[in-house]
Amino acid sequence: MRRYNDIGGLLFADWVSIYITWLFLRFGIGPTPATIGMLVVGLSGAALLPFGGTAAVFGGVLLVCFYILDCVDGEVARFQKVDKYLWTFHGFFFGYFVKSAFYIGLAIYAFRLTQEAWILSFGLAAVLALLFKAFLDQVALFLTARHVFLRTKSERKNILKELSKFRVAPAESKEIKGPSLDWFQALSMYGGFLGIVRSIFMSFDLSILGFIMLAVLDLWVSPVNIFGTLIDLKTVFILVYGVVLPLNFFNHLFYYVRSDKFYKDSARLLSEIGTFSDNK
């Protein structure tokens, strides 16, 4: 399943989840407990963050468990051949419920520490950037469905004409084909060294590992008074991602517009659907 996973799975979660998956299979447990469990442990972890101290460390560990269970869910479902399309809907929202709750919980902690209301805006910025980036990644899918497949024939004709110069044969896709993908092939999909480093830094799930390290250090390092405001490492984390995530979104948005990616993704989707229809 490497082609469908992210860099967090490639570098970390896949190496851990497989053992949990083995236990599920060994005892005949289906994927549903993992799916429900990821939501429960994820939200529980986020709910512990505002308390700081060891609670925040434990909350971070629960958020790592959330990601591992997310991997286990898919591995068990596909191995047992019981994966259901409906659960992709629930899994999608479960993931963003937990990720949003993480930034909100951490912003509340930072507010309790600093007693500065402005710091909550960094949590809000992180959540909005997270959700806007999710919309951007999916926009070609739902707009193509709405404005091509669900419109009248004449309206569809005009859109198809606009997209015609961007359509390519599915075989020209640069994605690696085949039933499996080795580790180095999967890593190469993130580009060169800088691309991999950027992907690691922007990965929510890998950032949680960094958060745990900072939360542990905070148990030993006292907050620093900067211009009359107490700041610790967990607060630095939300300040950094409250800036970096919006910048990342706008960078992708500008690239999306500048490179005609919306056109290309929409046209590619139509080509792939056409091939699917021809081969059904």
PDB file of C-alpha atoms in Angstrom:
ATOM      1  CA  MET A   1       0.000   0.000   0.000  1.00  0.00           C
ATOM      2  CA  ARG A   2       3.038   2.295  -0.176  1.00  0.00           C
ATOM      3  CA  ARG A   3       1.776   4.167  -3.228  1.00  0.00           C
ATOM      4  CA  TYR A   4      -1.267   5.317  -1.217  1.00  0.00           C
ATOM      5  CA  ASN A   5       0.544   6.183   2.008  1.00  0.00           C
ATOM      6  CA  ASP A   6       2.363   9.377   2.894  1.00  0.00           C
ATOM      7  CA  ILE A   7       5.934  10.015   3.953  1.00  0.00           C
ATOM      8  CA  GLY A   8       4.992   9.519   7.601  1.00  0.00           C
ATOM      9  CA  GLY A   9       4.024   5.948   6.845  1.00  0.00           C
ATOM     10  CA  LEU A  10       7.078   5.393   4.690  1.00  0.00           C
ATOM     11  CA  LEU A  11       9.558   6.543   7.344  1.00  0.00           C
ATOM     12  CA  PHE A  12       7.788   5.547  10.537  1.00  0.00           C
ATOM     13  CA  ALA A  13       4.250   4.191  10.845  1.00  0.00           C
ATOM     14  CA  ASP A  14       4.526   1.310   8.366  1.00  0.00           C
ATOM     15  CA  TRP A  15       7.418  -0.114  10.376  1.00  0.00           C
ATOM     16  CA  VAL A  16       5.285  -0.178  13.529  1.00  0.00           C
ATOM     17  CA  SER A  17       1.747  -0.779  12.282  1.00  0.00           C
ATOM     18  CA  ILE A  18       2.576  -4.105  10.665  1.00  0.00           C
ATOM     19  CA  TYR A  19       3.084  -5.697  14.096  1.00  0.00           C
ATOM     20  CA  ILE A  20      -0.257  -4.385  15.362  1.00  0.00           C
ATOM     21  CA  THR A  21      -1.838  -5.595  12.132  1.00  0.00           C
ATOM     22  CA  TRP A  22      -0.365  -9.060  12.762  1.00  0.00           C
ATOM     23  CA  LEU A  23      -2.015  -9.119  16.197  1.00  0.00           C
ATOM     24  CA  PHE A  24      -5.372  -8.103  14.698  1.00  0.00           C
ATOM     25  CA  LEU A  25      -5.096 -10.874  12.126  1.00  0.00           C
ATOM     26  CA  ARG A  26      -3.830 -13.407  14.661  1.00  0.00           C
ATOM     27  CA  PHE A  27      -6.895 -12.907  16.867  1.00  0.00           C
ATOM     28  CA  GLY A  28      -9.373 -12.430  14.031  1.00  0.00           C
ATOM     29  CA  ILE A  29     -10.100  -8.771  14.766  1.00  0.00           C
ATOM     30  CA  GLY A  30     -11.564  -6.749  11.905  1.00  0.00           C
ATOM     31  CA  PRO A  31     -10.594  -3.204  10.866  1.00  0.00           C
ATOM     32  CA  THR A  32     -13.530  -1.420  12.535  1.00  0.00           C
ATOM     33  CA  PRO A  33     -12.018  -1.385  16.067  1.00  0.00           C
ATOM     34  CA  ALA A  34      -8.897   0.245  14.594  1.00  0.00           C
ATOM     35  CA  THR A  35     -10.996   2.860  12.774  1.00  0.00           C
ATOM     36  CA  ILE A  36     -13.039   3.750  15.854  1.00  0.00           C
ATOM     37  CA  GLY A  37      -9.935   3.482  18.038  1.00  0.00           C
ATOM     38  CA  MET A  38      -8.007   6.010  15.957  1.00  0.00           C
ATOM     39  CA  LEU A  39     -10.725   8.609  16.548  1.00  0.00           C
ATOM     40  CA  VAL A  40     -10.964   7.885  20.272  1.00  0.00           C
ATOM     41  CA  VAL A  41      -7.234   7.923  20.997  1.00  0.00           C
ATOM     42  CA  GLY A  42      -6.646  10.894  18.683  1.00  0.00           C
ATOM     43  CA  LEU A  43      -9.266  13.122  20.281  1.00  0.00           C
ATOM     44  CA  SER A  44      -8.219  11.935  23.744  1.00  0.00           C
ATOM     45  CA  GLY A  45      -4.639  12.906  22.992  1.00  0.00           C
ATOM     46  CA  ALA A  46      -5.671  16.351  21.746  1.00  0.00           C
ATOM     47  CA  ALA A  47      -7.840  16.851  24.848  1.00  0.00           C
ATOM     48  CA  LEU A  48      -4.795  16.307  27.091  1.00  0.00           C
ATOM     49  CA  LEU A  49      -2.664  18.989  25.441  1.00  0.00           C
ATOM     50  CA  PRO A  50      -4.121  22.037  27.247  1.00  0.00           C
ATOM     51  CA  PHE A  51      -2.966  20.595  30.593  1.00  0.00           C
ATOM     52  CA  GLY A  52       0.707  20.631  29.599  1.00  0.00           C
ATOM     53  CA  GLY A  53       3.407  18.725  31.506  1.00  0.00           C
ATOM     54  CA  THR A  54       3.270  14.932  31.426  1.00  0.00           C
ATOM     55  CA  ALA A  55      -0.332  15.099  30.167  1.00  0.00           C
ATOM     56  CA  ALA A  56       0.910  16.759  26.975  1.00  0.00           C
ATOM     57  CA  VAL A  57       3.575  14.074  26.536  1.00  0.00           C
ATOM     58  CA  PHE A  58       0.980  11.347  26.961  1.00  0.00           C
ATOM     59  CA  GLY A  59      -1.331  13.225  24.597  1.00  0.00           C
ATOM     60  CA  GLY A  60       1.399  13.242  21.968  1.00  0.00           C
ATOM     61  CA  VAL A  61       1.881   9.492  22.378  1.00  0.00           C
ATOM     62  CA  LEU A  62      -1.861   8.955  21.888  1.00  0.00           C
ATOM     63  CA  LEU A  63      -1.700  11.013  18.697  1.00  0.00           C
ATOM     64  CA  VAL A  64       1.067   8.745  17.421  1.00  0.00           C
ATOM     65  CA  CYS A  65      -1.201   5.789  18.245  1.00  0.00           C
ATOM     66  CA  PHE A  66      -3.933   7.514  16.230  1.00  0.00           C
ATOM     67  CA  TYR A  67      -1.722   7.462  13.148  1.00  0.00           C
ATOM     68  CA  ILE A  68      -0.584   3.897  13.646  1.00  0.00           C
ATOM     69  CA  LEU A  69      -4.176   2.720  14.014  1.00  0.00           C
ATOM     70  CA  ASP A  70      -5.015   4.599  10.826  1.00  0.00           C
ATOM     71  CA  CYS A  71      -2.442   2.431   9.046  1.00  0.00           C
ATOM     72  CA  VAL A  72      -3.618  -0.735  10.807  1.00  0.00           C
ATOM     73  CA  ASP A  73      -7.187  -0.049   9.709  1.00  0.00           C
ATOM     74  CA  GLY A  74      -6.226  -0.111   6.022  1.00  0.00           C
ATOM     75  CA  GLU A  75      -3.811  -3.020   6.296  1.00  0.00           C
ATOM     76  CA  VAL A  76      -6.293  -5.275   8.086  1.00  0.00           C
ATOM     77  CA  ALA A  77      -9.179  -4.344   5.782  1.00  0.00           C
ATOM     78  CA  ARG A  78      -7.217  -5.093   2.636  1.00  0.00           C
ATOM     79  CA  PHE A  79      -5.663  -8.293   3.955  1.00  0.00           C
ATOM     80  CA  GLN A  80      -9.058  -9.631   5.047  1.00  0.00           C
ATOM     81  CA  LYS A  81     -10.614  -8.269   1.833  1.00  0.00           C
ATOM     82  CA  VAL A  82     -13.361  -6.540   3.806  1.00  0.00           C
ATOM     83  CA  ASP A  83     -12.478  -2.927   2.995  1.00  0.00           C
ATOM     84  CA  LYS A  84     -15.628  -0.892   2.396  1.00  0.00           C
ATOM     85  CA  TYR A  85     -15.802   2.318   0.447  1.00  0.00           C
ATOM     86  CA  LEU A  86     -18.041   3.923   3.083  1.00  0.00           C
ATOM     87  CA  TRP A  87     -15.209   3.835   5.619  1.00  0.00           C
ATOM     88  CA  THR A  88     -13.061   6.070   3.398  1.00  0.00           C
ATOM     89  CA  PHE A  89     -15.675   8.766   4.115  1.00  0.00           C
ATOM     90  CA  HIS A  90     -15.491   8.245   7.878  1.00  0.00           C
ATOM     91  CA  GLY A  91     -11.706   7.890   7.857  1.00  0.00           C
ATOM     92  CA  PHE A  92     -11.303  11.155   5.959  1.00  0.00           C
ATOM     93  CA  PHE A  93     -13.280  13.125   8.538  1.00  0.00           C
ATOM     94  CA  PHE A  94     -11.818  11.253  11.520  1.00  0.00           C
ATOM     95  CA  GLY A  95      -8.362  12.334  10.399  1.00  0.00           C
ATOM     96  CA  TYR A  96      -9.242  16.010  10.096  1.00  0.00           C
ATOM     97  CA  PHE A  97     -11.227  15.976  13.347  1.00  0.00           C
ATOM     98  CA  VAL A  98      -8.115  14.827  15.183  1.00  0.00           C
ATOM     99  CA  LYS A  99      -5.629  17.047  13.356  1.00  0.00           C
ATOM    100  CA  SER A 100      -7.764  20.135  13.922  1.00  0.00           C
ATOM    101  CA  ALA A 101      -8.237  19.193  17.584  1.00  0.00           C
ATOM    102  CA  PHE A 102      -4.454  18.911  17.994  1.00  0.00           C
ATOM    103  CA  TYR A 103      -3.776  22.498  16.902  1.00  0.00           C
ATOM    104  CA  ILE A 104      -6.744  23.812  18.888  1.00  0.00           C
ATOM    105  CA  GLY A 105      -5.665  21.947  22.030  1.00  0.00           C
ATOM    106  CA  LEU A 106      -2.090  23.162  21.692  1.00  0.00           C
ATOM    107  CA  ALA A 107      -3.229  26.763  21.129  1.00  0.00           C
ATOM    108  CA  ILE A 108      -5.331  26.571  24.285  1.00  0.00           C
ATOM    109  CA  TYR A 109      -2.276  25.325  26.191  1.00  0.00           C
ATOM    110  CA  ALA A 110      -0.172  28.197  24.818  1.00  0.00           C
ATOM    111  CA  PHE A 111      -2.871  30.675  25.884  1.00  0.00           C
ATOM    112  CA  ARG A 112      -2.976  29.218  29.397  1.00  0.00           C
ATOM    113  CA  LEU A 113       0.800  29.534  29.645  1.00  0.00           C
ATOM    114  CA  THR A 114       1.210  33.006  28.152  1.00  0.00           C
ATOM    115  CA  GLN A 115      -2.155  34.542  29.082  1.00  0.00           C
ATOM    116  CA  GLU A 116      -1.983  36.264  25.691  1.00  0.00           C
ATOM    117  CA  ALA A 117      -5.145  36.071  23.565  1.00  0.00           C
ATOM    118  CA  TRP A 118      -3.247  36.764  20.332  1.00  0.00           C
ATOM    119  CA  ILE A 119      -1.538  33.409  20.541  1.00  0.00           C
ATOM    120  CA  LEU A 120      -4.859  31.666  19.850  1.00  0.00           C
ATOM    121  CA  SER A 121      -4.730  33.114  16.338  1.00  0.00           C
ATOM    122  CA  PHE A 122      -1.775  30.833  15.559  1.00  0.00           C
ATOM    123  CA  GLY A 123      -3.874  27.788  16.374  1.00  0.00           C
ATOM    124  CA  LEU A 124      -6.699  29.127  14.208  1.00  0.00           C
ATOM    125  CA  ALA A 125      -4.267  29.838  11.353  1.00  0.00           C
ATOM    126  CA  ALA A 126      -2.890  26.288  11.562  1.00  0.00           C
ATOM    127  CA  VAL A 127      -6.375  24.731  11.477  1.00  0.00           C
ATOM    128  CA  LEU A 128      -7.578  26.896   8.577  1.00  0.00           C
ATOM    129  CA  ALA A 129      -4.406  26.244   6.575  1.00  0.00           C
ATOM    130  CA  LEU A 130      -4.755  22.505   7.220  1.00  0.00           C
ATOM    131  CA  LEU A 131      -8.355  22.487   5.966  1.00  0.00           C
ATOM    132  CA  PHE A 132      -7.738  24.839   3.025  1.00  0.00           C
ATOM    133  CA  LYS A 133      -4.846  22.627   1.892  1.00  0.00           C
ATOM    134  CA  ALA A 134      -7.167  19.606   2.070  1.00  0.00           C
ATOM    135  CA  PHE A 135      -9.689  21.474  -0.121  1.00  0.00           C
ATOM    136  CA  LEU A 136      -6.941  22.384  -2.579  1.00  0.00           C
ATOM    137  CA  ASP A 137      -5.776  18.773  -2.857  1.00  0.00           C
ATOM    138  CA  GLN A 138      -9.330  17.606  -3.645  1.00  0.00           C
ATOM    139  CA  VAL A 139     -10.723  20.566  -5.592  1.00  0.00           C
ATOM    140  CA  ALA A 140     -10.227  19.069  -9.058  1.00  0.00           C
ATOM    141  CA  LEU A 141     -12.104  15.929  -8.003  1.00  0.00           C
ATOM    142  CA  PHE A 142     -15.274  17.490  -6.650  1.00  0.00           C
ATOM    143  CA  LEU A 143     -15.452  20.396  -9.104  1.00  0.00           C
ATOM    144  CA  THR A 144     -14.960  18.093 -12.074  1.00  0.00           C
ATOM    145  CA  ALA A 145     -17.730  15.848 -10.770  1.00  0.00           C
ATOM    146  CA  ARG A 146     -20.064  18.789 -10.148  1.00  0.00           C
ATOM    147  CA  HIS A 147     -19.381  20.830 -13.285  1.00  0.00           C
ATOM    148  CA  VAL A 148     -18.829  18.043 -15.826  1.00  0.00           C
ATOM    149  CA  PHE A 149     -20.776  14.959 -14.823  1.00  0.00           C
ATOM    150  CA  LEU A 150     -23.677  16.716 -13.108  1.00  0.00           C
ATOM    151  CA  ARG A 151     -24.297  19.444 -15.701  1.00  0.00           C
ATOM    152  CA  THR A 152     -26.291  19.493 -18.941  1.00  0.00           C
ATOM    153  CA  LYS A 153     -24.810  18.188 -22.172  1.00  0.00           C
ATOM    154  CA  SER A 154     -24.265  21.675 -23.596  1.00  0.00           C
ATOM    155  CA  GLU A 155     -22.557  22.919 -20.415  1.00  0.00           C
ATOM    156  CA  ARG A 156     -20.398  19.814 -20.351  1.00  0.00           C
ATOM    157  CA  LYS A 157     -19.398  20.344 -23.965  1.00  0.00           C
ATOM    158  CA  ASN A 158     -18.010  23.808 -23.251  1.00  0.00           C
ATOM    159  CA  ILE A 159     -15.973  22.572 -20.282  1.00  0.00           C
ATOM    160  CA  LEU A 160     -14.588  19.601 -22.208  1.00  0.00           C
ATOM    161  CA  LYS A 161     -13.522  21.933 -24.980  1.00  0.00           C
ATOM    162  CA  GLU A 162     -11.680  24.101 -22.443  1.00  0.00           C
ATOM    163  CA  LEU A 163      -9.944  21.046 -21.008  1.00  0.00           C
ATOM    164  CA  SER A 164      -9.142  19.370 -24.328  1.00  0.00           C
ATOM    165  CA  LYS A 165      -5.623  20.779 -24.707  1.00  0.00           C
ATOM    166  CA  PHE A 166      -4.659  19.484 -21.270  1.00  0.00           C
ATOM    167  CA  ARG A 167      -5.842  15.909 -21.765  1.00  0.00           C
ATOM    168  CA  VAL A 168      -3.217  13.185 -22.076  1.00  0.00           C
ATOM    169  CA  ALA A 169      -3.450   9.447 -22.426  1.00  0.00           C
ATOM    170  CA  PRO A 170      -3.447   7.676 -19.045  1.00  0.00           C
ATOM    171  CA  ALA A 171      -0.358   5.727 -20.136  1.00  0.00           C
ATOM    172  CA  GLU A 172       1.611   8.990 -20.185  1.00  0.00           C
ATOM    173  CA  SER A 173       1.162   9.396 -16.440  1.00  0.00           C
ATOM    174  CA  LYS A 174       4.469   9.654 -14.579  1.00  0.00           C
ATOM    175  CA  GLU A 175       3.234   7.599 -11.661  1.00  0.00           C
ATOM    176  CA  ILE A 176       5.021   4.336 -11.055  1.00  0.00           C
ATOM    177  CA  LYS A 177       2.876   1.459 -12.259  1.00  0.00           C
ATOM    178  CA  GLY A 178       2.797  -2.092 -10.966  1.00  0.00           C
ATOM    179  CA  PRO A 179       1.418  -4.084  -8.064  1.00  0.00           C
ATOM    180  CA  SER A 180       4.056  -2.994  -5.563  1.00  0.00           C
ATOM    181  CA  LEU A 181       6.484  -0.195  -4.866  1.00  0.00           C
ATOM    182  CA  ASP A 182       9.820  -0.657  -3.151  1.00  0.00           C
ATOM    183  CA  TRP A 183      10.984   1.700  -0.410  1.00  0.00           C
ATOM    184  CA  PHE A 184      13.390   3.725  -2.559  1.00  0.00           C
ATOM    185  CA  GLN A 185      10.844   4.138  -5.352  1.00  0.00           C
ATOM    186  CA  ALA A 186       8.318   5.450  -2.841  1.00  0.00           C
ATOM    187  CA  LEU A 187      10.852   7.876  -1.349  1.00  0.00           C
ATOM    188  CA  SER A 188      11.849   9.164  -4.798  1.00  0.00           C
ATOM    189  CA  MET A 189       8.248  10.325  -5.359  1.00  0.00           C
ATOM    190  CA  TYR A 190       8.951  13.182  -2.914  1.00  0.00           C
ATOM    191  CA  GLY A 191      11.717  14.601  -5.103  1.00  0.00           C
ATOM    192  CA  GLY A 192      15.338  15.248  -4.135  1.00  0.00           C
ATOM    193  CA  PHE A 193      16.842  15.860  -0.712  1.00  0.00           C
ATOM    194  CA  LEU A 194      15.171  19.231  -0.161  1.00  0.00           C
ATOM    195  CA  GLY A 195      11.819  17.865  -1.274  1.00  0.00           C
ATOM    196  CA  ILE A 196      12.092  15.000   1.198  1.00  0.00           C
ATOM    197  CA  VAL A 197      13.125  17.325   4.047  1.00  0.00           C
ATOM    198  CA  ARG A 198      10.237  19.653   3.294  1.00  0.00           C
ATOM    199  CA  SER A 199       7.782  16.734   3.164  1.00  0.00           C
ATOM    200  CA  ILE A 200       9.032  15.474   6.517  1.00  0.00           C
ATOM    201  CA  PHE A 201       8.674  18.904   8.114  1.00  0.00           C
ATOM    202  CA  MET A 202       5.178  19.406   6.693  1.00  0.00           C
ATOM    203  CA  SER A 203       3.966  15.918   7.611  1.00  0.00           C
ATOM    204  CA  PHE A 204       1.473  16.203  10.468  1.00  0.00           C
ATOM    205  CA  ASP A 205       2.192  12.701  11.693  1.00  0.00           C
ATOM    206  CA  LEU A 206       5.976  13.098  11.742  1.00  0.00           C
ATOM    207  CA  SER A 207       5.631  16.515  13.375  1.00  0.00           C
ATOM    208  CA  ILE A 208       3.900  14.796  16.304  1.00  0.00           C
ATOM    209  CA  LEU A 209       7.120  12.876  16.964  1.00  0.00           C
ATOM    210  CA  GLY A 210       8.924  16.212  17.125  1.00  0.00           C
ATOM    211  CA  PHE A 211       6.223  17.579  19.390  1.00  0.00           C
ATOM    212  CA  ILE A 212       6.705  14.687  21.833  1.00  0.00           C
ATOM    213  CA  MET A 213      10.430  15.428  22.024  1.00  0.00           C
ATOM    214  CA  LEU A 214       9.734  19.100  22.731  1.00  0.00           C
ATOM    215  CA  ALA A 215       7.100  18.203  25.337  1.00  0.00           C
ATOM    216  CA  VAL A 216       9.605  15.933  27.108  1.00  0.00           C
ATOM    217  CA  LEU A 217      12.252  18.669  27.056  1.00  0.00           C
ATOM    218  CA  ASP A 218       9.701  21.056  28.560  1.00  0.00           C
ATOM    219  CA  LEU A 219       9.545  18.793  31.605  1.00  0.00           C
ATOM    220  CA  TRP A 220      13.166  19.730  32.307  1.00  0.00           C
ATOM    221  CA  VAL A 221      13.526  23.183  30.769  1.00  0.00           C
ATOM    222  CA  SER A 222      11.691  26.110  32.344  1.00  0.00           C
ATOM    223  CA  PRO A 223       9.741  28.553  30.132  1.00  0.00           C
ATOM    224  CA  VAL A 224      11.670  31.630  29.016  1.00  0.00           C
ATOM    225  CA  ASN A 225      10.366  35.148  29.540  1.00  0.00           C
ATOM    226  CA  ILE A 226      10.509  36.955  26.200  1.00  0.00           C
ATOM    227  CA  PHE A 227       9.325  40.580  26.255  1.00  0.00           C
ATOM    228  CA  GLY A 228       7.198  39.838  29.283  1.00  0.00           C
ATOM    229  CA  THR A 229       5.631  36.659  27.855  1.00  0.00           C
ATOM    230  CA  LEU A 230       6.457  33.130  29.041  1.00  0.00           C
ATOM    231  CA  ILE A 231       7.377  30.886  26.115  1.00  0.00           C
ATOM    232  CA  ASP A 232       8.230  27.193  26.208  1.00  0.00           C
ATOM    233  CA  LEU A 233       9.053  24.708  23.445  1.00  0.00           C
ATOM    234  CA  LYS A 234       5.467  23.527  22.946  1.00  0.00           C
ATOM    235  CA  THR A 235       4.429  27.146  22.467  1.00  0.00           C
ATOM    236  CA  VAL A 236       7.218  27.604  19.930  1.00  0.00           C
ATOM    237  CA  PHE A 237       5.787  24.591  18.075  1.00  0.00           C
ATOM    238  CA  ILE A 238       2.342  26.152  17.607  1.00  0.00           C
ATOM    239  CA  LEU A 239       3.899  29.533  16.739  1.00  0.00           C
ATOM    240  CA  VAL A 240       6.033  27.932  14.033  1.00  0.00           C
ATOM    241  CA  TYR A 241       3.280  25.818  12.497  1.00  0.00           C
ATOM    242  CA  GLY A 242       0.795  28.670  12.815  1.00  0.00           C
ATOM    243  CA  VAL A 243       3.023  30.497  10.328  1.00  0.00           C
ATOM    244  CA  VAL A 244       4.451  27.646   8.249  1.00  0.00           C
ATOM    245  CA  LEU A 245       1.145  25.915   7.461  1.00  0.00           C
ATOM    246  CA  PRO A 246      -0.487  29.042   5.960  1.00  0.00           C
ATOM    247  CA  LEU A 247       2.681  29.748   3.974  1.00  0.00           C
ATOM    248  CA  ASN A 248       2.651  26.171   2.710  1.00  0.00           C
ATOM    249  CA  PHE A 249      -0.981  26.512   1.641  1.00  0.00           C
ATOM    250  CA  PHE A 250      -0.384  29.772  -0.240  1.00  0.00           C
ATOM    251  CA  ASN A 251       2.715  28.313  -1.894  1.00  0.00           C
ATOM    252  CA  HIS A 252       0.672  25.369  -3.175  1.00  0.00           C
ATOM    253  CA  LEU A 253      -2.175  27.657  -4.196  1.00  0.00           C
ATOM    254  CA  PHE A 254       0.111  29.916  -6.259  1.00  0.00           C
ATOM    255  CA  TYR A 255       1.746  26.863  -7.848  1.00  0.00           C
ATOM    256  CA  TYR A 256      -1.686  25.379  -8.569  1.00  0.00           C
ATOM    257  CA  VAL A 257      -2.759  28.516 -10.427  1.00  0.00           C
ATOM    258  CA  ARG A 258       0.570  29.297 -12.098  1.00  0.00           C
ATOM    259  CA  SER A 259       1.119  25.780 -13.466  1.00  0.00           C
ATOM    260  CA  ASP A 260      -2.483  25.174 -14.631  1.00  0.00           C
ATOM    261  CA  LYS A 261      -2.601  22.229 -12.251  1.00  0.00           C
ATOM    262  CA  PHE A 262      -6.367  22.521 -11.862  1.00  0.00           C
ATOM    263  CA  TYR A 263      -6.764  22.081 -15.606  1.00  0.00           C
ATOM    264  CA  LYS A 264      -4.272  19.222 -15.719  1.00  0.00           C
ATOM    265  CA  ASP A 265      -5.743  17.355 -12.753  1.00  0.00           C
ATOM    266  CA  SER A 266      -9.277  17.737 -14.087  1.00  0.00           C
ATOM    267  CA  ALA A 267      -8.244  16.601 -17.563  1.00  0.00           C
ATOM    268  CA  ARG A 268      -6.324  13.648 -16.173  1.00  0.00           C
ATOM    269  CA  LEU A 269      -9.330  12.610 -14.108  1.00  0.00           C
ATOM    270  CA  LEU A 270     -11.504  12.638 -17.223  1.00  0.00           C
ATOM    271  CA  SER A 271      -8.934  10.563 -19.116  1.00  0.00           C
ATOM    272  CA  GLU A 272      -8.705   8.004 -16.329  1.00  0.00           C
ATOM    273  CA  ILE A 273     -12.496   7.766 -16.040  1.00  0.00           C
ATOM    274  CA  GLY A 274     -12.728   7.306 -19.804  1.00  0.00           C
ATOM    275  CA  THR A 275     -10.270   4.429 -19.655  1.00  0.00           C
ATOM    276  CA  PHE A 276     -12.158   2.890 -16.739  1.00  0.00           C
ATOM    277  CA  SER A 277     -15.421   3.112 -18.685  1.00  0.00           C
ATOM    278  CA  ASP A 278     -13.837   1.536 -21.753  1.00  0.00           C
ATOM    279  CA  ASN A 279     -12.450  -1.400 -19.754  1.00  0.00           C
ATOM    280  CA  LYS A 280     -15.348  -2.039 -17.384  1.00  0.00           C
TER     281      LYS A 280
END
